[in-house]
mmCIF file of C-alpha atoms in Angstrom:
data_model
loop_
_atom_site.group_PDB
_atom_site.id
_atom_site.type_symbol
_atom_site.label_atom_id
_atom_site.label_comp_id
_atom_site.label_asym_id
_atom_site.label_seq_id
_atom_site.Cartn_x
_atom_site.Cartn_y
_atom_site.Cartn_z
ATOM 1 C CA MET G 1 -51.982 -57.618 -25.669
ATOM 2 C CA ILE G 2 -51.310 -61.364 -25.538
ATOM 3 C CA GLN G 3 -51.142 -61.176 -21.739
ATOM 4 C CA VAL G 4 -54.399 -59.219 -21.660
ATOM 5 C CA ARG G 5 -56.156 -61.848 -23.768
ATOM 6 C CA ARG G 6 -54.877 -64.614 -21.523
ATOM 7 C CA VAL G 7 -56.176 -62.864 -18.399
ATOM 8 C CA ILE G 8 -59.576 -62.186 -19.993
ATOM 9 C CA LEU G 9 -59.915 -65.742 -21.285
ATOM 10 C CA PHE G 10 -58.868 -67.108 -17.919
ATOM 11 C CA PHE G 11 -61.412 -65.000 -16.066
ATOM 12 C CA PHE G 12 -64.318 -65.804 -18.394
ATOM 13 C CA PHE G 13 -63.365 -69.470 -18.212
ATOM 14 C CA LYS G 14 -63.679 -69.235 -14.446
ATOM 15 C CA GLN G 15 -67.170 -67.774 -14.805
ATOM 16 C CA LYS G 16 -68.376 -70.467 -17.190
ATOM 17 C CA THR G 17 -67.028 -73.275 -15.048
ATOM 18 C CA ALA G 18 -68.236 -71.860 -11.711
ATOM 19 C CA TYR G 19 -70.941 -74.492 -11.400
ATOM 20 C CA GLU G 20 -68.563 -77.380 -12.029
ATOM 21 C CA MET G 21 -66.052 -75.967 -9.578
ATOM 22 C CA LEU G 22 -68.711 -75.482 -6.918
ATOM 23 C CA ARG G 23 -69.535 -79.163 -7.123
ATOM 24 C CA SER G 24 -65.959 -80.186 -6.431
ATOM 25 C CA LEU G 25 -64.805 -77.407 -4.095
ATOM 26 C CA VAL G 26 -66.179 -76.025 -0.893
ATOM 27 C CA GLY G 27 -67.829 -72.732 -1.826
ATOM 28 C CA SER G 28 -66.329 -70.747 1.024
ATOM 29 C CA GLU G 29 -62.808 -71.856 0.107
ATOM 30 C CA MET G 30 -63.410 -70.857 -3.484
ATOM 31 C CA CYS G 31 -64.597 -67.427 -2.382
ATOM 32 C CA ILE G 32 -61.593 -66.905 -0.097
ATOM 33 C CA ARG G 33 -59.255 -67.915 -2.901
ATOM 34 C CA ASP G 34 -60.847 -65.578 -5.439
ATOM 35 C CA ARG G 35 -61.004 -62.663 -3.012
ATOM 36 C CA ASN G 36 -57.616 -63.014 -1.357
ATOM 37 C CA VAL G 37 -55.529 -64.501 -4.171
ATOM 38 C CA PHE G 38 -56.884 -63.877 -7.662
ATOM 39 C CA TYR G 39 -58.301 -60.407 -7.068
ATOM 40 C CA PRO G 40 -55.096 -58.913 -5.570
ATOM 41 C CA ILE G 41 -53.084 -60.397 -8.461
ATOM 42 C CA ILE G 42 -55.421 -58.991 -11.128
ATOM 43 C CA SER G 43 -55.781 -55.597 -9.407
ATOM 44 C CA ASN G 44 -52.036 -55.125 -8.924
ATOM 45 C CA PRO G 45 -51.038 -52.069 -11.029
ATOM 46 C CA MET G 46 -47.793 -53.789 -12.029
ATOM 47 C CA ASN G 47 -49.827 -56.539 -13.698
ATOM 48 C CA GLN G 48 -51.913 -53.943 -15.535
ATOM 49 C CA SER G 49 -49.061 -51.833 -16.853
ATOM 50 C CA LEU G 50 -49.611 -52.979 -20.444
ATOM 51 C CA TRP G 51 -53.419 -52.962 -20.276
ATOM 52 C CA PRO G 52 -55.508 -50.252 -21.921
ATOM 53 C CA ASP G 53 -57.699 -48.386 -19.431
ATOM 54 C CA VAL G 54 -60.886 -49.765 -20.981
ATOM 55 C CA VAL G 55 -59.702 -53.351 -20.615
ATOM 56 C CA SER G 56 -58.478 -52.766 -17.072
ATOM 57 C CA ARG G 57 -61.805 -51.303 -15.939
ATOM 58 C CA ALA G 58 -63.786 -54.077 -17.651
ATOM 59 C CA VAL G 59 -61.740 -56.881 -16.103
ATOM 60 C CA MET G 60 -61.882 -55.356 -12.616
ATOM 61 C CA GLU G 61 -65.631 -54.795 -12.874
ATOM 62 C CA LYS G 62 -66.189 -58.394 -14.009
ATOM 63 C CA CYS G 63 -63.994 -59.684 -11.201
ATOM 64 C CA ARG G 64 -65.806 -57.677 -8.515
ATOM 65 C CA ARG G 65 -69.191 -58.737 -9.848
ATOM 66 C CA PHE G 66 -68.202 -62.409 -9.916
ATOM 67 C CA ILE G 67 -66.966 -62.344 -6.309
ATOM 68 C CA SER G 68 -70.130 -60.534 -5.182
ATOM 69 C CA GLN G 69 -72.378 -63.046 -6.932
ATOM 70 C CA LEU G 70 -70.419 -65.902 -5.389
ATOM 71 C CA LEU G 71 -70.910 -64.459 -1.889
ATOM 72 C CA VAL G 72 -74.638 -64.041 -2.524
ATOM 73 C CA LEU G 73 -74.848 -67.642 -3.728
ATOM 74 C CA LEU G 74 -73.071 -68.929 -0.633
ATOM 75 C CA GLY G 75 -75.548 -67.007 1.507
ATOM 76 C CA GLU G 76 -78.517 -68.509 -0.322
ATOM 77 C CA ILE G 77 -77.090 -71.997 0.174
ATOM 78 C CA LYS G 78 -76.996 -71.316 3.928
ATOM 79 C CA GLY G 79 -80.427 -69.657 3.909
ATOM 80 C CA GLN G 80 -78.939 -66.255 4.715
ATOM 81 C CA THR G 81 -78.611 -62.936 2.958
ATOM 82 C CA ILE G 82 -74.932 -62.069 2.656
ATOM 83 C CA LEU G 83 -74.164 -58.444 1.786
ATOM 84 C CA PRO G 84 -71.079 -58.668 -0.464
ATOM 85 C CA LEU G 85 -68.396 -56.120 0.359
ATOM 86 C CA PRO G 86 -66.240 -54.672 -2.416
ATOM 87 C CA PRO G 87 -63.038 -56.766 -2.518
ATOM 88 C CA ASP G 88 -60.815 -53.719 -1.986
ATOM 89 C CA THR G 89 -62.328 -52.625 1.345
ATOM 90 C CA GLY G 90 -60.021 -54.470 3.628
ATOM 91 C CA SER G 91 -59.316 -51.672 6.110
ATOM 92 C CA SER G 92 -60.859 -48.352 7.036
ATOM 93 C CA SER G 93 -57.753 -46.396 6.146
ATOM 94 C CA LYS G 94 -57.664 -47.982 2.751
ATOM 95 C CA ILE G 95 -61.286 -47.105 2.205
ATOM 96 C CA GLN G 96 -60.797 -43.525 3.330
ATOM 97 C CA SER G 97 -57.783 -43.025 1.083
ATOM 98 C CA ALA G 98 -59.841 -44.327 -1.821
ATOM 99 C CA SER G 99 -62.889 -42.176 -1.088
ATOM 100 C CA THR G 100 -61.558 -39.323 -3.196
ATOM 101 C CA GLU G 101 -61.175 -41.550 -6.212
ATOM 102 C CA LYS G 102 -64.231 -41.456 -8.415
ATOM 103 C CA GLU G 103 -63.921 -45.057 -9.513
ATOM 104 C CA ARG G 104 -63.655 -46.391 -5.967
ATOM 105 C CA LEU G 105 -66.578 -44.230 -4.860
ATOM 106 C CA HIS G 106 -68.637 -45.615 -7.719
ATOM 107 C CA SER G 107 -67.749 -49.147 -6.579
ATOM 108 C CA LEU G 108 -68.971 -48.412 -3.045
ATOM 109 C CA GLU G 109 -72.199 -46.917 -4.354
ATOM 110 C CA ASP G 110 -72.768 -50.004 -6.511
ATOM 111 C CA ALA G 111 -72.377 -52.121 -3.390
ATOM 112 C CA VAL G 112 -74.995 -50.052 -1.555
ATOM 113 C CA VAL G 113 -77.412 -50.397 -4.485
ATOM 114 C CA SER G 114 -76.879 -54.171 -4.487
ATOM 115 C CA TRP G 115 -77.461 -54.369 -0.722
ATOM 116 C CA THR G 116 -80.641 -52.338 -1.050
ATOM 117 C CA GLN G 117 -82.069 -54.767 -3.607
ATOM 118 C CA GLN G 118 -81.194 -57.771 -1.452
ATOM 119 C CA ILE G 119 -82.656 -56.250 1.700
ATOM 120 C CA ARG G 120 -85.848 -55.120 -0.051
ATOM 121 C CA THR G 121 -86.421 -58.690 -1.214
ATOM 122 C CA VAL G 122 -86.225 -59.942 2.383
ATOM 123 C CA LEU G 123 -88.433 -57.147 3.740
ATOM 124 C CA LYS G 124 -91.139 -57.842 1.142
ATOM 125 C CA ALA G 125 -91.321 -61.532 2.067
ATOM 126 C CA ASP G 126 -94.738 -62.304 3.549
ATOM 127 C CA PRO G 127 -96.343 -65.581 4.678
ATOM 128 C CA GLU G 128 -99.208 -64.989 2.253
ATOM 129 C CA GLN G 129 -96.739 -65.604 -0.589
ATOM 130 C CA LEU G 130 -96.614 -69.256 0.510
ATOM 131 C CA PHE G 131 -100.054 -69.753 -1.041
ATOM 132 C CA GLU G 132 -98.571 -69.081 -4.475
ATOM 133 C CA SER G 133 -96.790 -72.439 -4.430
ATOM 134 C CA GLY G 134 -99.387 -74.673 -2.788
ATOM 135 C CA ASN G 135 -101.577 -75.049 0.284
ATOM 136 C CA PRO G 136 -99.322 -74.271 3.254
ATOM 137 C CA GLY G 137 -100.176 -75.169 6.815
ATOM 138 C CA THR G 138 -99.207 -73.902 10.245
ATOM 139 C CA THR G 139 -95.870 -75.751 10.127
ATOM 140 C CA GLN G 140 -94.800 -73.785 7.041
ATOM 141 C CA HIS G 141 -96.074 -70.595 8.692
ATOM 142 C CA MET G 142 -93.854 -71.086 11.733
ATOM 143 C CA GLN G 143 -90.895 -72.040 9.563
ATOM 144 C CA PHE G 144 -91.383 -68.869 7.529
ATOM 145 C CA TRP G 145 -91.169 -66.573 10.557
ATOM 146 C CA GLU G 146 -88.211 -68.457 12.027
ATOM 147 C CA ALA G 147 -86.322 -68.196 8.729
ATOM 148 C CA LYS G 148 -87.189 -64.521 8.271
ATOM 149 C CA ALA G 149 -86.153 -63.672 11.831
ATOM 150 C CA ALA G 150 -82.807 -65.461 11.405
ATOM 151 C CA ASN G 151 -82.238 -63.767 8.044
ATOM 152 C CA LEU G 152 -83.016 -60.283 9.368
ATOM 153 C CA ASN G 153 -80.799 -60.874 12.406
ATOM 154 C CA CYS G 154 -77.974 -61.784 10.016
ATOM 155 C CA ILE G 155 -78.565 -58.689 7.876
ATOM 156 C CA ASN G 156 -78.752 -56.410 10.914
ATOM 157 C CA ASP G 157 -75.474 -57.783 12.284
ATOM 158 C CA GLN G 158 -73.794 -57.041 8.949
ATOM 159 C CA LEU G 159 -75.240 -53.521 8.766
ATOM 160 C CA ARG G 160 -73.968 -52.776 12.273
ATOM 161 C CA GLY G 161 -70.542 -54.252 11.522
ATOM 162 C CA PRO G 162 -67.446 -52.040 11.179
ATOM 163 C CA LYS G 163 -66.893 -52.667 7.453
ATOM 164 C CA VAL G 164 -70.363 -51.589 6.371
ATOM 165 C CA ARG G 165 -70.250 -48.626 8.746
ATOM 166 C CA ASN G 166 -66.922 -47.540 7.268
ATOM 167 C CA ILE G 167 -68.356 -47.680 3.763
ATOM 168 C CA VAL G 168 -71.381 -45.606 4.805
ATOM 169 C CA LYS G 169 -69.040 -43.163 6.542
ATOM 170 C CA VAL G 170 -66.945 -42.755 3.390
ATOM 171 C CA LEU G 171 -70.056 -42.171 1.288
ATOM 172 C CA SER G 172 -71.288 -39.631 3.841
ATOM 173 C CA MET G 173 -67.980 -37.770 3.645
ATOM 174 C CA ALA G 174 -68.310 -37.782 -0.133
ATOM 175 C CA LYS G 175 -71.913 -36.471 0.244
ATOM 176 C CA SER G 176 -73.320 -39.375 -1.739
ATOM 177 C CA SER G 177 -77.049 -39.190 -2.465
ATOM 178 C CA TYR G 178 -77.416 -42.872 -1.578
ATOM 179 C CA VAL G 179 -76.728 -42.407 2.139
ATOM 180 C CA PRO G 180 -80.090 -40.937 3.342
ATOM 181 C CA ALA G 181 -82.146 -43.626 1.622
ATOM 182 C CA PHE G 182 -79.843 -46.371 2.888
ATOM 183 C CA SER G 183 -80.044 -45.019 6.444
ATOM 184 C CA ARG G 184 -83.835 -45.180 6.277
ATOM 185 C CA LEU G 185 -83.565 -48.730 4.972
ATOM 186 C CA CYS G 186 -81.427 -49.686 7.971
ATOM 187 C CA GLU G 187 -84.196 -48.387 10.245
ATOM 188 C CA GLU G 188 -86.727 -50.518 8.354
ATOM 189 C CA VAL G 189 -84.507 -53.557 8.871
ATOM 190 C CA GLN G 190 -84.364 -52.870 12.604
ATOM 191 C CA TYR G 191 -88.163 -52.626 12.833
ATOM 192 C CA ALA G 192 -88.718 -55.738 10.674
ATOM 193 C CA LYS G 193 -86.195 -57.667 12.775
ATOM 194 C CA GLU G 194 -88.050 -56.798 15.965
ATOM 195 C CA GLU G 195 -91.356 -57.770 14.345
ATOM 196 C CA ALA G 196 -90.107 -61.148 13.092
ATOM 197 C CA ASN G 197 -88.467 -62.079 16.407
ATOM 198 C CA SER G 198 -91.576 -61.006 18.303
ATOM 199 C CA ASN G 199 -93.805 -63.103 16.042
ATOM 200 C CA VAL G 200 -91.597 -66.164 16.563
ATOM 201 C CA GLN G 201 -91.768 -65.651 20.326
ATOM 202 C CA PHE G 202 -95.550 -65.248 20.510
ATOM 203 C CA LEU G 203 -96.373 -67.943 17.945
ATOM 204 C CA ALA G 204 -94.427 -70.405 20.086
ATOM 205 C CA VAL G 205 -97.402 -70.333 22.485
ATOM 206 C CA PRO G 206 -99.955 -71.987 20.141
ATOM 207 C CA ASN G 207 -97.315 -73.852 18.113
ATOM 208 C CA LYS G 208 -97.673 -77.093 20.097
ATOM 209 C CA SER G 209 -101.386 -77.153 19.293
ATOM 210 C CA PHE G 210 -100.573 -76.379 15.662
ATOM 211 C CA THR G 211 -98.239 -79.385 15.591
ATOM 212 C CA VAL G 212 -100.988 -81.663 16.910
ATOM 213 C CA LEU G 213 -103.389 -80.374 14.288
ATOM 214 C CA ALA G 214 -100.919 -80.671 11.414
ATOM 215 C CA GLN G 215 -99.021 -83.870 12.227
ATOM 216 C CA SER G 216 -101.196 -86.005 14.472
ATOM 217 C CA GLU G 217 -101.969 -89.527 13.290
ATOM 218 C CA GLU G 218 -105.008 -89.795 15.552
ATOM 219 C CA GLY G 219 -108.594 -89.677 14.347
ATOM 220 C CA LEU G 220 -110.393 -86.439 13.567
ATOM 221 C CA GLU G 221 -112.298 -86.514 16.855
ATOM 222 C CA GLU G 222 -109.064 -86.644 18.838
ATOM 223 C CA ILE G 223 -107.587 -83.876 16.668
ATOM 224 C CA GLY G 224 -110.733 -81.817 17.208
ATOM 225 C CA ILE G 225 -109.998 -81.709 20.916
ATOM 226 C CA SER G 226 -107.030 -79.450 20.138
ATOM 227 C CA PHE G 227 -109.183 -76.823 18.381
ATOM 228 C CA ARG G 228 -110.016 -74.997 21.581
ATOM 229 C CA SER G 229 -106.376 -74.787 22.678
ATOM 230 C CA VAL G 230 -105.460 -73.550 19.180
ATOM 231 C CA MET G 231 -107.977 -70.733 19.462
ATOM 232 C CA HIS G 232 -106.917 -69.942 23.017
ATOM 233 C CA GLY G 233 -103.312 -69.605 21.854
ATOM 234 C CA LEU G 234 -104.430 -67.350 19.010
ATOM 235 C CA MET G 235 -106.362 -65.192 21.452
ATOM 236 C CA LEU G 236 -103.309 -64.751 23.687
ATOM 237 C CA THR G 237 -101.147 -63.917 20.665
ATOM 238 C CA TRP G 238 -103.714 -61.406 19.400
ATOM 239 C CA LYS G 239 -104.021 -59.766 22.808
ATOM 240 C CA TYR G 240 -100.385 -59.454 23.799
ATOM 241 C CA SER G 241 -98.314 -59.482 20.602
ATOM 242 C CA PRO G 242 -97.268 -55.975 19.516
ATOM 243 C CA HIS G 243 -96.993 -56.972 15.844
ATOM 244 C CA PHE G 244 -99.178 -59.995 15.114
ATOM 245 C CA ASN G 245 -102.440 -58.414 16.258
ATOM 246 C CA THR G 246 -103.631 -57.298 12.823
ATOM 247 C CA PRO G 247 -106.515 -58.729 10.759
ATOM 248 C CA ALA G 248 -104.205 -59.479 7.818
ATOM 249 C CA ARG G 249 -101.901 -61.669 9.943
ATOM 250 C CA LEU G 250 -104.806 -63.498 11.561
ATOM 251 C CA VAL G 251 -106.578 -64.166 8.241
ATOM 252 C CA VAL G 252 -103.448 -65.762 6.753
ATOM 253 C CA LEU G 253 -102.948 -67.957 9.826
ATOM 254 C CA MET G 254 -106.613 -69.033 9.858
ATOM 255 C CA LYS G 255 -106.320 -70.066 6.212
ATOM 256 C CA MET G 256 -103.345 -72.253 7.114
ATOM 257 C CA ILE G 257 -105.188 -73.777 10.072
ATOM 258 C CA SER G 258 -108.034 -74.589 7.692
ATOM 259 C CA ASN G 259 -105.533 -76.164 5.279
ATOM 260 C CA ASP G 260 -104.261 -78.398 8.079
ATOM 261 C CA LEU G 261 -107.795 -79.508 8.891
ATOM 262 C CA ILE G 262 -108.523 -80.180 5.216
ATOM 263 C CA THR G 263 -105.345 -82.236 4.942
ATOM 264 C CA GLN G 264 -106.301 -84.292 7.997
ATOM 265 C CA GLY G 265 -109.803 -84.732 6.602
ATOM 266 C CA MET G 266 -108.362 -86.001 3.326
ATOM 267 C CA LYS G 267 -106.238 -88.520 5.246
ATOM 268 C CA GLN G 268 -109.262 -89.785 7.170
ATOM 269 C CA GLY G 269 -111.576 -89.845 4.193
ATOM 270 C CA ALA G 270 -109.337 -90.488 1.204
ATOM 271 C CA SER G 271 -111.340 -90.592 -2.009
ATOM 272 C CA ASP G 272 -110.020 -94.047 -2.951
ATOM 273 C CA ALA G 273 -110.995 -95.488 0.417
ATOM 274 C CA LEU G 274 -114.486 -94.013 0.240
ATOM 275 C CA PHE G 275 -115.373 -96.057 -2.849
ATOM 276 C CA ASP G 276 -114.262 -99.245 -1.105
ATOM 277 C CA LEU G 277 -116.667 -98.700 1.796
ATOM 278 C CA GLU G 278 -120.325 -99.421 2.054
ATOM 279 C CA PRO G 279 -122.462 -96.366 1.183
ATOM 280 C CA ALA G 280 -123.642 -95.920 4.765
ATOM 281 C CA GLU G 281 -120.072 -96.114 6.134
ATOM 282 C CA ALA G 282 -118.776 -93.685 3.511
ATOM 283 C CA LEU G 283 -121.573 -91.242 4.332
ATOM 284 C CA ASP G 284 -120.802 -91.457 8.061
ATOM 285 C CA LEU G 285 -117.134 -90.760 7.346
ATOM 286 C CA VAL G 286 -117.966 -87.664 5.287
ATOM 287 C CA LYS G 287 -120.378 -86.459 7.964
ATOM 288 C CA GLY G 288 -117.660 -86.896 10.586
ATOM 289 C CA VAL G 289 -115.242 -84.726 8.588
ATOM 290 C CA LEU G 290 -117.900 -82.032 8.128
ATOM 291 C CA ALA G 291 -118.729 -82.175 11.846
ATOM 292 C CA GLU G 292 -115.110 -81.445 12.756
ATOM 293 C CA CYS G 293 -115.076 -78.521 10.313
ATOM 294 C CA ARG G 294 -118.142 -77.087 12.053
ATOM 295 C CA ARG G 295 -116.439 -77.735 15.392
ATOM 296 C CA LEU G 296 -113.449 -75.638 14.338
ATOM 297 C CA HIS G 297 -115.818 -72.882 13.221
ATOM 298 C CA GLY G 298 -117.671 -73.019 16.539
ATOM 299 C CA ASP G 299 -114.473 -72.862 18.621
ATOM 300 C CA TYR G 300 -113.336 -69.910 16.527
#
């Protein structure tokens, strides 16, 4: 029992000090060490010979959960969604030999449930959610689709990889009820991946005009010249894109274009500067901003 307490205390100490260790160690090295060194030592039956079954199951469950959370964290740091594999799925033969064991099967099903939650979070991501944290512009819109496309490409590569396929195959052989729903989810990922990559491709057409509108240091009149090219790019995207040609997508993008114009108008006619001008000059400045707003509306 003394050895059991030492192992448990050691493991919980590792959990509590994970943040401090992450600051001093490279996260990937820490994950490799935990997965390839600590986990095999703890899971070795010879090291569990004096452990009660309850303690053994609890320690192994905590260890698997910690490694999975660490992998997820590393993915978030890189801006990717990493689907954590159970630590004891090193080879297909090993997985297949373990498929008849109820505990191992339960571990694989837990992994599928965890993947489903992660993937659903990515699929639900929508550019309209950007408005919840501020007033996003076209730059943030493009960054959103680029990040989502890269994330879905990463997820799709993992789902099509041999390790995940082996796990799904084992669960299929065991007639797990999770397999049909997960297969449908994989199809959703494929469709969402195609949509995100297509949107990135077609939004690249008007993106140069978006950049001028959002980042130009010129006056509003010079920026207003780009309105027509912005609308022309939107028209081409609407006409030829297989996924972006929906009212909901266009409304969100138009809101962000309007935000960019408002931001530029605030730069040109900052409230502090207005009070330093003569009344006639301040009025002309405000009229100029309103004129460019009407110009955008007319070009639309």
